[in-house]
Amino acid sequence: MLVVLMLLLAITGIALYSARYAVVGESSSRNQMDNEIARQAAEAALRDAERDLNLTANVPGARCTRPNLGVARFTPEYFYEGLPCPQGQCALPLASEPRKWGDLTKGESWWPAARGGLWNDNVADKPGALCDFLGGVPLGTYTGAAPLVGVAIQPEYLLELGFLYSSGQIFARITARGFGLTPETQVVLQSYFRLK
Protein backbone atom coordinates (compact mmCIF):
# COMPACT_ATOMS: atom_id res chain seq x y z
CA MET A 1 0.00 0.00 0.00
CA LEU A 2 2.83 2.40 0.83
CA VAL A 3 4.50 1.64 -2.50
CA VAL A 4 1.25 2.37 -4.37
CA LEU A 5 0.83 5.70 -2.52
CA MET A 6 4.42 6.67 -3.35
CA LEU A 7 3.85 5.83 -7.02
CA LEU A 8 0.62 7.87 -7.07
CA LEU A 9 2.42 10.80 -5.47
CA ALA A 10 5.23 10.60 -8.07
CA ILE A 11 2.74 10.37 -10.95
CA THR A 12 0.79 13.36 -9.57
CA GLY A 13 3.99 15.40 -9.31
CA ILE A 14 4.99 14.54 -12.88
CA ALA A 15 1.50 15.41 -14.16
CA LEU A 16 1.50 18.78 -12.35
CA TYR A 17 4.96 19.61 -13.71
CA SER A 18 3.90 18.67 -17.25
CA ALA A 19 0.74 20.77 -17.05
CA ARG A 20 2.69 23.76 -15.74
CA TYR A 21 5.32 23.36 -18.47
CA ALA A 22 2.60 23.25 -21.16
CA VAL A 23 0.91 26.41 -19.82
CA VAL A 24 4.23 28.32 -19.71
CA GLY A 25 5.08 27.15 -23.24
CA GLU A 26 1.68 28.26 -24.56
CA SER A 27 2.03 31.67 -22.90
CA SER A 28 5.52 32.11 -24.33
CA SER A 29 4.30 31.18 -27.83
CA ARG A 30 1.39 33.61 -27.58
CA ASN A 31 3.73 36.45 -26.50
CA GLN A 32 6.13 35.67 -29.33
CA MET A 33 3.28 35.65 -31.86
CA ASP A 34 1.94 38.97 -30.49
CA ASN A 35 5.41 40.52 -30.78
CA GLU A 36 5.79 39.26 -34.35
CA ILE A 37 2.42 40.75 -35.33
CA ALA A 38 3.52 44.10 -33.89
CA ARG A 39 6.85 43.92 -35.77
CA GLN A 40 5.13 43.19 -39.07
CA ALA A 41 2.67 46.03 -38.44
CA ALA A 42 5.60 48.41 -37.85
CA GLU A 43 7.20 47.18 -41.12
CA ALA A 44 3.94 47.93 -42.93
CA ALA A 45 3.98 51.46 -41.48
CA LEU A 46 7.59 51.97 -42.67
CA ARG A 47 6.60 51.00 -46.23
CA ASP A 48 3.53 53.25 -46.02
CA ALA A 49 5.72 56.19 -44.94
CA GLU A 50 8.04 55.60 -47.89
CA ARG A 51 5.04 55.68 -50.25
CA ASP A 52 3.91 58.88 -48.51
CA LEU A 53 7.34 60.49 -49.05
CA ASN A 54 7.23 59.54 -52.75
CA LEU A 55 3.79 61.06 -53.35
CA THR A 56 3.69 63.50 -56.24
CA ALA A 57 -0.11 63.64 -56.38
CA ASN A 58 -2.86 62.89 -53.90
CA VAL A 59 -4.20 59.34 -53.96
CA PRO A 60 -7.88 58.82 -54.81
CA GLY A 61 -9.64 57.07 -51.95
CA ALA A 62 -7.09 58.09 -49.31
CA ARG A 63 -8.57 59.49 -46.09
CA CYS A 64 -6.53 62.69 -46.30
CA THR A 65 -4.66 64.72 -48.88
CA ARG A 66 -1.06 65.73 -48.22
CA PRO A 67 -0.51 69.49 -48.62
CA ASN A 68 2.58 70.87 -50.39
CA LEU A 69 3.38 67.83 -52.48
CA GLY A 70 6.57 67.84 -54.50
CA VAL A 71 9.84 69.64 -53.83
CA ALA A 72 8.24 72.33 -51.64
CA ARG A 73 7.37 69.70 -49.08
CA PHE A 74 11.01 68.93 -48.37
CA THR A 75 12.14 72.45 -47.55
CA PRO A 76 13.11 73.09 -43.93
CA GLU A 77 10.34 75.65 -43.50
CA TYR A 78 7.67 73.01 -44.09
CA PHE A 79 9.01 70.90 -41.23
CA TYR A 80 9.79 73.85 -38.94
CA GLU A 81 6.24 75.02 -38.36
CA GLY A 82 6.59 75.20 -34.59
CA LEU A 83 3.91 72.57 -33.98
CA PRO A 84 4.64 69.12 -32.59
CA CYS A 85 4.38 66.80 -35.60
CA PRO A 86 1.56 68.32 -37.67
CA GLN A 87 0.25 65.51 -39.90
CA GLY A 88 3.14 63.31 -38.76
CA GLN A 89 5.92 65.67 -39.89
CA CYS A 90 7.84 66.59 -36.77
CA ALA A 91 9.09 70.06 -35.99
CA LEU A 92 12.85 70.12 -35.51
CA PRO A 93 15.21 72.58 -33.81
CA LEU A 94 15.90 75.95 -35.45
CA ALA A 95 16.52 75.76 -39.20
CA SER A 96 19.98 77.29 -38.76
CA GLU A 97 21.10 74.34 -36.63
CA PRO A 98 22.05 71.02 -38.21
CA ARG A 99 19.88 68.17 -36.95
CA LYS A 100 21.80 65.88 -34.62
CA TRP A 101 19.82 62.69 -34.45
CA GLY A 102 20.38 60.68 -31.33
CA ASP A 103 21.18 63.57 -28.98
CA LEU A 104 19.74 62.05 -25.80
CA THR A 105 19.88 65.33 -23.90
CA LYS A 106 16.94 66.55 -26.01
CA GLY A 107 13.66 64.74 -26.37
CA GLU A 108 13.14 62.66 -29.48
CA SER A 109 9.78 62.83 -31.26
CA TRP A 110 9.36 59.05 -31.22
CA TRP A 111 9.98 58.55 -27.50
CA PRO A 112 7.06 57.44 -25.30
CA ALA A 113 4.69 60.26 -24.36
CA ALA A 114 5.80 60.02 -20.71
CA ARG A 115 9.31 61.07 -21.83
CA GLY A 116 8.28 63.86 -24.18
CA GLY A 117 7.40 61.87 -27.30
CA LEU A 118 4.99 63.35 -29.84
CA TRP A 119 2.97 60.32 -31.02
CA ASN A 120 -0.34 61.76 -29.76
CA ASP A 121 -1.83 58.56 -28.35
CA ASN A 122 -5.40 59.91 -28.44
CA VAL A 123 -6.80 57.73 -31.25
CA ALA A 124 -9.98 59.86 -31.42
CA ASP A 125 -7.86 62.83 -32.63
CA LYS A 126 -6.42 61.01 -35.63
CA PRO A 127 -6.82 61.73 -38.39
CA GLY A 128 -9.42 64.43 -37.50
CA ALA A 129 -12.35 65.30 -39.73
CA LEU A 130 -10.28 67.95 -41.53
CA CYS A 131 -7.07 65.89 -41.52
CA ASP A 132 -5.39 68.53 -39.37
CA PHE A 133 -4.23 66.10 -36.67
CA LEU A 134 -0.99 66.15 -34.69
CA GLY A 135 1.22 63.13 -34.09
CA GLY A 136 1.68 59.77 -35.77
CA VAL A 137 0.12 59.06 -39.17
CA PRO A 138 -2.06 55.92 -39.14
CA LEU A 139 -1.47 53.41 -41.93
CA GLY A 140 -3.09 54.41 -45.24
CA THR A 141 -4.01 57.96 -44.26
CA TYR A 142 -2.32 59.49 -47.32
CA THR A 143 -1.63 56.40 -49.44
CA GLY A 144 -5.00 54.68 -49.29
CA ALA A 145 -3.46 51.42 -48.00
CA ALA A 146 -6.01 49.02 -46.52
CA PRO A 147 -6.13 48.76 -42.72
CA LEU A 148 -4.44 45.75 -41.13
CA VAL A 149 -6.64 43.04 -39.66
CA GLY A 150 -5.82 41.46 -36.30
CA VAL A 151 -4.08 44.38 -34.59
CA ALA A 152 -5.39 46.32 -31.60
CA ILE A 153 -4.48 49.72 -33.13
CA GLN A 154 -3.43 50.52 -36.68
CA PRO A 155 0.34 51.11 -37.03
CA GLU A 156 1.58 54.67 -37.47
CA TYR A 157 4.68 56.63 -38.37
CA LEU A 158 6.44 59.95 -37.78
CA LEU A 159 8.68 61.78 -40.28
CA GLU A 160 11.67 63.96 -39.43
CA LEU A 161 13.72 65.90 -41.96
CA GLY A 162 17.51 65.95 -41.82
CA PHE A 163 20.31 67.35 -43.95
CA LEU A 164 23.85 66.35 -44.78
CA TYR A 165 25.27 69.81 -45.15
CA SER A 166 28.49 68.60 -46.75
CA SER A 167 26.66 67.02 -49.70
CA GLY A 168 23.39 68.94 -49.65
CA GLN A 169 21.38 65.72 -49.46
CA ILE A 170 18.08 65.66 -47.64
CA PHE A 171 17.02 62.63 -45.62
CA ALA A 172 13.91 61.74 -43.71
CA ARG A 173 14.08 59.62 -40.61
CA ILE A 174 10.98 57.42 -40.47
CA THR A 175 9.93 56.04 -37.12
CA ALA A 176 7.15 53.46 -37.23
CA ARG A 177 5.21 51.99 -34.34
CA GLY A 178 3.28 48.75 -34.68
CA PHE A 179 0.81 47.19 -32.25
CA GLY A 180 0.06 43.55 -31.64
CA LEU A 181 -3.12 41.84 -30.54
CA THR A 182 -3.15 44.10 -27.49
CA PRO A 183 -2.25 47.82 -27.28
CA GLU A 184 0.43 47.00 -24.71
CA THR A 185 2.48 45.09 -27.30
CA GLN A 186 4.40 47.67 -29.33
CA VAL A 187 7.39 47.52 -31.65
CA VAL A 188 9.20 50.65 -32.85
CA LEU A 189 11.35 50.53 -36.01
CA GLN A 190 13.32 53.27 -37.75
CA SER A 191 14.72 53.74 -41.23
CA TYR A 192 16.34 56.57 -43.16
CA PHE A 193 15.04 57.59 -46.57
CA ARG A 194 17.01 59.77 -49.00
CA LEU A 195 14.76 62.37 -50.55
CA LYS A 196 17.13 64.02 -53.02
PDB file of C-alpha atoms in Angstrom:
ATOM      1  CA  MET A   1       0.000   0.000   0.000  1.00  0.00           C
ATOM      2  CA  LEU A   2       2.828   2.399   0.832  1.00  0.00           C
ATOM      3  CA  VAL A   3       4.499   1.641  -2.498  1.00  0.00           C
ATOM      4  CA  VAL A   4       1.254   2.375  -4.374  1.00  0.00           C
ATOM      5  CA  LEU A   5       0.829   5.697  -2.517  1.00  0.00           C
ATOM      6  CA  MET A   6       4.417   6.668  -3.346  1.00  0.00           C
ATOM      7  CA  LEU A   7       3.850   5.831  -7.024  1.00  0.00           C
ATOM      8  CA  LEU A   8       0.616   7.867  -7.070  1.00  0.00           C
ATOM      9  CA  LEU A   9       2.419  10.804  -5.473  1.00  0.00           C
ATOM     10  CA  ALA A  10       5.235  10.603  -8.066  1.00  0.00           C
ATOM     11  CA  ILE A  11       2.741  10.373 -10.954  1.00  0.00           C
ATOM     12  CA  THR A  12       0.787  13.356  -9.567  1.00  0.00           C
ATOM     13  CA  GLY A  13       3.991  15.405  -9.308  1.00  0.00           C
ATOM     14  CA  ILE A  14       4.985  14.541 -12.881  1.00  0.00           C
ATOM     15  CA  ALA A  15       1.497  15.413 -14.158  1.00  0.00           C
ATOM     16  CA  LEU A  16       1.503  18.785 -12.346  1.00  0.00           C
ATOM     17  CA  TYR A  17       4.963  19.606 -13.706  1.00  0.00           C
ATOM     18  CA  SER A  18       3.905  18.670 -17.252  1.00  0.00           C
ATOM     19  CA  ALA A  19       0.739  20.772 -17.049  1.00  0.00           C
ATOM     20  CA  ARG A  20       2.688  23.759 -15.740  1.00  0.00           C
ATOM     21  CA  TYR A  21       5.316  23.360 -18.471  1.00  0.00           C
ATOM     22  CA  ALA A  22       2.603  23.246 -21.156  1.00  0.00           C
ATOM     23  CA  VAL A  23       0.912  26.414 -19.823  1.00  0.00           C
ATOM     24  CA  VAL A  24       4.228  28.318 -19.707  1.00  0.00           C
ATOM     25  CA  GLY A  25       5.078  27.154 -23.241  1.00  0.00           C
ATOM     26  CA  GLU A  26       1.680  28.263 -24.556  1.00  0.00           C
ATOM     27  CA  SER A  27       2.027  31.670 -22.897  1.00  0.00           C
ATOM     28  CA  SER A  28       5.525  32.113 -24.329  1.00  0.00           C
ATOM     29  CA  SER A  29       4.302  31.185 -27.829  1.00  0.00           C
ATOM     30  CA  ARG A  30       1.391  33.607 -27.576  1.00  0.00           C
ATOM     31  CA  ASN A  31       3.726  36.447 -26.496  1.00  0.00           C
ATOM     32  CA  GLN A  32       6.128  35.666 -29.332  1.00  0.00           C
ATOM     33  CA  MET A  33       3.275  35.650 -31.865  1.00  0.00           C
ATOM     34  CA  ASP A  34       1.944  38.967 -30.495  1.00  0.00           C
ATOM     35  CA  ASN A  35       5.408  40.521 -30.779  1.00  0.00           C
ATOM     36  CA  GLU A  36       5.789  39.261 -34.354  1.00  0.00           C
ATOM     37  CA  ILE A  37       2.416  40.748 -35.333  1.00  0.00           C
ATOM     38  CA  ALA A  38       3.516  44.102 -33.892  1.00  0.00           C
ATOM     39  CA  ARG A  39       6.851  43.923 -35.768  1.00  0.00           C
ATOM     40  CA  GLN A  40       5.131  43.186 -39.071  1.00  0.00           C
ATOM     41  CA  ALA A  41       2.674  46.029 -38.445  1.00  0.00           C
ATOM     42  CA  ALA A  42       5.597  48.407 -37.852  1.00  0.00           C
ATOM     43  CA  GLU A  43       7.200  47.181 -41.115  1.00  0.00           C
ATOM     44  CA  ALA A  44       3.945  47.935 -42.931  1.00  0.00           C
ATOM     45  CA  ALA A  45       3.978  51.462 -41.482  1.00  0.00           C
ATOM     46  CA  LEU A  46       7.593  51.974 -42.667  1.00  0.00           C
ATOM     47  CA  ARG A  47       6.599  51.002 -46.234  1.00  0.00           C
ATOM     48  CA  ASP A  48       3.530  53.246 -46.020  1.00  0.00           C
ATOM     49  CA  ALA A  49       5.717  56.190 -44.938  1.00  0.00           C
ATOM     50  CA  GLU A  50       8.043  55.597 -47.893  1.00  0.00           C
ATOM     51  CA  ARG A  51       5.042  55.679 -50.246  1.00  0.00           C
ATOM     52  CA  ASP A  52       3.909  58.876 -48.508  1.00  0.00           C
ATOM     53  CA  LEU A  53       7.342  60.487 -49.046  1.00  0.00           C
ATOM     54  CA  ASN A  54       7.229  59.538 -52.746  1.00  0.00           C
ATOM     55  CA  LEU A  55       3.791  61.058 -53.346  1.00  0.00           C
ATOM     56  CA  THR A  56       3.691  63.502 -56.241  1.00  0.00           C
ATOM     57  CA  ALA A  57      -0.112  63.644 -56.382  1.00  0.00           C
ATOM     58  CA  ASN A  58      -2.858  62.894 -53.901  1.00  0.00           C
ATOM     59  CA  VAL A  59      -4.195  59.340 -53.957  1.00  0.00           C
ATOM     60  CA  PRO A  60      -7.877  58.825 -54.813  1.00  0.00           C
ATOM     61  CA  GLY A  61      -9.638  57.073 -51.952  1.00  0.00           C
ATOM     62  CA  ALA A  62      -7.092  58.086 -49.307  1.00  0.00           C
ATOM     63  CA  ARG A  63      -8.573  59.491 -46.088  1.00  0.00           C
ATOM     64  CA  CYS A  64      -6.527  62.692 -46.296  1.00  0.00           C
ATOM     65  CA  THR A  65      -4.656  64.719 -48.885  1.00  0.00           C
ATOM     66  CA  ARG A  66      -1.064  65.728 -48.223  1.00  0.00           C
ATOM     67  CA  PRO A  67      -0.506  69.489 -48.622  1.00  0.00           C
ATOM     68  CA  ASN A  68       2.577  70.875 -50.390  1.00  0.00           C
ATOM     69  CA  LEU A  69       3.376  67.825 -52.480  1.00  0.00           C
ATOM     70  CA  GLY A  70       6.573  67.838 -54.498  1.00  0.00           C
ATOM     71  CA  VAL A  71       9.844  69.638 -53.828  1.00  0.00           C
ATOM     72  CA  ALA A  72       8.235  72.328 -51.644  1.00  0.00           C
ATOM     73  CA  ARG A  73       7.367  69.696 -49.079  1.00  0.00           C
ATOM     74  CA  PHE A  74      11.010  68.934 -48.375  1.00  0.00           C
ATOM     75  CA  THR A  75      12.139  72.446 -47.552  1.00  0.00           C
ATOM     76  CA  PRO A  76      13.111  73.091 -43.931  1.00  0.00           C
ATOM     77  CA  GLU A  77      10.339  75.655 -43.503  1.00  0.00           C
ATOM     78  CA  TYR A  78       7.671  73.014 -44.087  1.00  0.00           C
ATOM     79  CA  PHE A  79       9.013  70.900 -41.230  1.00  0.00           C
ATOM     80  CA  TYR A  80       9.788  73.853 -38.938  1.00  0.00           C
ATOM     81  CA  GLU A  81       6.244  75.020 -38.357  1.00  0.00           C
ATOM     82  CA  GLY A  82       6.591  75.197 -34.587  1.00  0.00           C
ATOM     83  CA  LEU A  83       3.912  72.567 -33.976  1.00  0.00           C
ATOM     84  CA  PRO A  84       4.641  69.118 -32.592  1.00  0.00           C
ATOM     85  CA  CYS A  85       4.384  66.798 -35.601  1.00  0.00           C
ATOM     86  CA  PRO A  86       1.562  68.316 -37.670  1.00  0.00           C
ATOM     87  CA  GLN A  87       0.254  65.505 -39.895  1.00  0.00           C
ATOM     88  CA  GLY A  88       3.144  63.307 -38.758  1.00  0.00           C
ATOM     89  CA  GLN A  89       5.917  65.672 -39.889  1.00  0.00           C
ATOM     90  CA  CYS A  90       7.838  66.592 -36.769  1.00  0.00           C
ATOM     91  CA  ALA A  91       9.091  70.061 -35.987  1.00  0.00           C
ATOM     92  CA  LEU A  92      12.853  70.116 -35.506  1.00  0.00           C
ATOM     93  CA  PRO A  93      15.211  72.583 -33.812  1.00  0.00           C
ATOM     94  CA  LEU A  94      15.905  75.947 -35.453  1.00  0.00           C
ATOM     95  CA  ALA A  95      16.524  75.759 -39.204  1.00  0.00           C
ATOM     96  CA  SER A  96      19.982  77.293 -38.760  1.00  0.00           C
ATOM     97  CA  GLU A  97      21.099  74.340 -36.628  1.00  0.00           C
ATOM     98  CA  PRO A  98      22.046  71.024 -38.211  1.00  0.00           C
ATOM     99  CA  ARG A  99      19.879  68.174 -36.950  1.00  0.00           C
ATOM    100  CA  LYS A 100      21.803  65.885 -34.621  1.00  0.00           C
ATOM    101  CA  TRP A 101      19.823  62.688 -34.451  1.00  0.00           C
ATOM    102  CA  GLY A 102      20.375  60.679 -31.328  1.00  0.00           C
ATOM    103  CA  ASP A 103      21.176  63.572 -28.975  1.00  0.00           C
ATOM    104  CA  LEU A 104      19.743  62.051 -25.801  1.00  0.00           C
ATOM    105  CA  THR A 105      19.878  65.334 -23.895  1.00  0.00           C
ATOM    106  CA  LYS A 106      16.939  66.549 -26.013  1.00  0.00           C
ATOM    107  CA  GLY A 107      13.657  64.736 -26.370  1.00  0.00           C
ATOM    108  CA  GLU A 108      13.136  62.656 -29.483  1.00  0.00           C
ATOM    109  CA  SER A 109       9.781  62.832 -31.255  1.00  0.00           C
ATOM    110  CA  TRP A 110       9.363  59.046 -31.223  1.00  0.00           C
ATOM    111  CA  TRP A 111       9.977  58.550 -27.499  1.00  0.00           C
ATOM    112  CA  PRO A 112       7.062  57.444 -25.301  1.00  0.00           C
ATOM    113  CA  ALA A 113       4.690  60.264 -24.364  1.00  0.00           C
ATOM    114  CA  ALA A 114       5.799  60.018 -20.713  1.00  0.00           C
ATOM    115  CA  ARG A 115       9.312  61.067 -21.826  1.00  0.00           C
ATOM    116  CA  GLY A 116       8.282  63.857 -24.178  1.00  0.00           C
ATOM    117  CA  GLY A 117       7.400  61.867 -27.302  1.00  0.00           C
ATOM    118  CA  LEU A 118       4.992  63.347 -29.839  1.00  0.00           C
ATOM    119  CA  TRP A 119       2.972  60.322 -31.020  1.00  0.00           C
ATOM    120  CA  ASN A 120      -0.340  61.763 -29.760  1.00  0.00           C
ATOM    121  CA  ASP A 121      -1.833  58.561 -28.355  1.00  0.00           C
ATOM    122  CA  ASN A 122      -5.399  59.906 -28.436  1.00  0.00           C
ATOM    123  CA  VAL A 123      -6.795  57.735 -31.249  1.00  0.00           C
ATOM    124  CA  ALA A 124      -9.977  59.856 -31.421  1.00  0.00           C
ATOM    125  CA  ASP A 125      -7.862  62.832 -32.625  1.00  0.00           C
ATOM    126  CA  LYS A 126      -6.418  61.015 -35.633  1.00  0.00           C
ATOM    127  CA  PRO A 127      -6.819  61.729 -38.394  1.00  0.00           C
ATOM    128  CA  GLY A 128      -9.421  64.430 -37.503  1.00  0.00           C
ATOM    129  CA  ALA A 129     -12.353  65.300 -39.730  1.00  0.00           C
ATOM    130  CA  LEU A 130     -10.284  67.949 -41.532  1.00  0.00           C
ATOM    131  CA  CYS A 131      -7.068  65.889 -41.523  1.00  0.00           C
ATOM    132  CA  ASP A 132      -5.387  68.529 -39.370  1.00  0.00           C
ATOM    133  CA  PHE A 133      -4.232  66.105 -36.674  1.00  0.00           C
ATOM    134  CA  LEU A 134      -0.994  66.147 -34.685  1.00  0.00           C
ATOM    135  CA  GLY A 135       1.215  63.131 -34.088  1.00  0.00           C
ATOM    136  CA  GLY A 136       1.679  59.771 -35.771  1.00  0.00           C
ATOM    137  CA  VAL A 137       0.119  59.060 -39.170  1.00  0.00           C
ATOM    138  CA  PRO A 138      -2.062  55.917 -39.138  1.00  0.00           C
ATOM    139  CA  LEU A 139      -1.475  53.409 -41.935  1.00  0.00           C
ATOM    140  CA  GLY A 140      -3.092  54.408 -45.245  1.00  0.00           C
ATOM    141  CA  THR A 141      -4.014  57.963 -44.258  1.00  0.00           C
ATOM    142  CA  TYR A 142      -2.316  59.485 -47.325  1.00  0.00           C
ATOM    143  CA  THR A 143      -1.631  56.396 -49.441  1.00  0.00           C
ATOM    144  CA  GLY A 144      -5.002  54.675 -49.293  1.00  0.00           C
ATOM    145  CA  ALA A 145      -3.458  51.417 -48.003  1.00  0.00           C
ATOM    146  CA  ALA A 146      -6.006  49.023 -46.518  1.00  0.00           C
ATOM    147  CA  PRO A 147      -6.126  48.761 -42.716  1.00  0.00           C
ATOM    148  CA  LEU A 148      -4.444  45.745 -41.132  1.00  0.00           C
ATOM    149  CA  VAL A 149      -6.637  43.038 -39.662  1.00  0.00           C
ATOM    150  CA  GLY A 150      -5.823  41.459 -36.304  1.00  0.00           C
ATOM    151  CA  VAL A 151      -4.080  44.378 -34.593  1.00  0.00           C
ATOM    152  CA  ALA A 152      -5.389  46.320 -31.599  1.00  0.00           C
ATOM    153  CA  ILE A 153      -4.478  49.724 -33.125  1.00  0.00           C
ATOM    154  CA  GLN A 154      -3.434  50.520 -36.684  1.00  0.00           C
ATOM    155  CA  PRO A 155       0.335  51.109 -37.027  1.00  0.00           C
ATOM    156  CA  GLU A 156       1.576  54.671 -37.472  1.00  0.00           C
ATOM    157  CA  TYR A 157       4.677  56.625 -38.370  1.00  0.00           C
ATOM    158  CA  LEU A 158       6.440  59.953 -37.783  1.00  0.00           C
ATOM    159  CA  LEU A 159       8.683  61.777 -40.276  1.00  0.00           C
ATOM    160  CA  GLU A 160      11.673  63.961 -39.426  1.00  0.00           C
ATOM    161  CA  LEU A 161      13.719  65.898 -41.960  1.00  0.00           C
ATOM    162  CA  GLY A 162      17.508  65.948 -41.823  1.00  0.00           C
ATOM    163  CA  PHE A 163      20.308  67.348 -43.948  1.00  0.00           C
ATOM    164  CA  LEU A 164      23.854  66.347 -44.783  1.00  0.00           C
ATOM    165  CA  TYR A 165      25.268  69.812 -45.149  1.00  0.00           C
ATOM    166  CA  SER A 166      28.494  68.603 -46.755  1.00  0.00           C
ATOM    167  CA  SER A 167      26.664  67.022 -49.701  1.00  0.00           C
ATOM    168  CA  GLY A 168      23.389  68.943 -49.647  1.00  0.00           C
ATOM    169  CA  GLN A 169      21.385  65.723 -49.458  1.00  0.00           C
ATOM    170  CA  ILE A 170      18.075  65.664 -47.637  1.00  0.00           C
ATOM    171  CA  PHE A 171      17.022  62.631 -45.619  1.00  0.00           C
ATOM    172  CA  ALA A 172      13.906  61.738 -43.705  1.00  0.00           C
ATOM    173  CA  ARG A 173      14.075  59.617 -40.606  1.00  0.00           C
ATOM    174  CA  ILE A 174      10.983  57.425 -40.472  1.00  0.00           C
ATOM    175  CA  THR A 175       9.932  56.039 -37.119  1.00  0.00           C
ATOM    176  CA  ALA A 176       7.151  53.462 -37.229  1.00  0.00           C
ATOM    177  CA  ARG A 177       5.207  51.992 -34.335  1.00  0.00           C
ATOM    178  CA  GLY A 178       3.277  48.745 -34.683  1.00  0.00           C
ATOM    179  CA  PHE A 179       0.811  47.194 -32.252  1.00  0.00           C
ATOM    180  CA  GLY A 180       0.059  43.547 -31.640  1.00  0.00           C
ATOM    181  CA  LEU A 181      -3.121  41.836 -30.543  1.00  0.00           C
ATOM    182  CA  THR A 182      -3.154  44.102 -27.488  1.00  0.00           C
ATOM    183  CA  PRO A 183      -2.254  47.817 -27.283  1.00  0.00           C
ATOM    184  CA  GLU A 184       0.432  47.003 -24.710  1.00  0.00           C
ATOM    185  CA  THR A 185       2.485  45.088 -27.301  1.00  0.00           C
ATOM    186  CA  GLN A 186       4.398  47.671 -29.325  1.00  0.00           C
ATOM    187  CA  VAL A 187       7.389  47.524 -31.647  1.00  0.00           C
ATOM    188  CA  VAL A 188       9.205  50.650 -32.855  1.00  0.00           C
ATOM    189  CA  LEU A 189      11.351  50.532 -36.008  1.00  0.00           C
ATOM    190  CA  GLN A 190      13.324  53.274 -37.749  1.00  0.00           C
ATOM    191  CA  SER A 191      14.724  53.744 -41.231  1.00  0.00           C
ATOM    192  CA  TYR A 192      16.344  56.569 -43.159  1.00  0.00           C
ATOM    193  CA  PHE A 193      15.043  57.587 -46.566  1.00  0.00           C
ATOM    194  CA  ARG A 194      17.015  59.766 -48.995  1.00  0.00           C
ATOM    195  CA  LEU A 195      14.755  62.368 -50.547  1.00  0.00           C
ATOM    196  CA  LYS A 196      17.130  64.018 -53.017  1.00  0.00           C
TER     197      LYS A 196
END
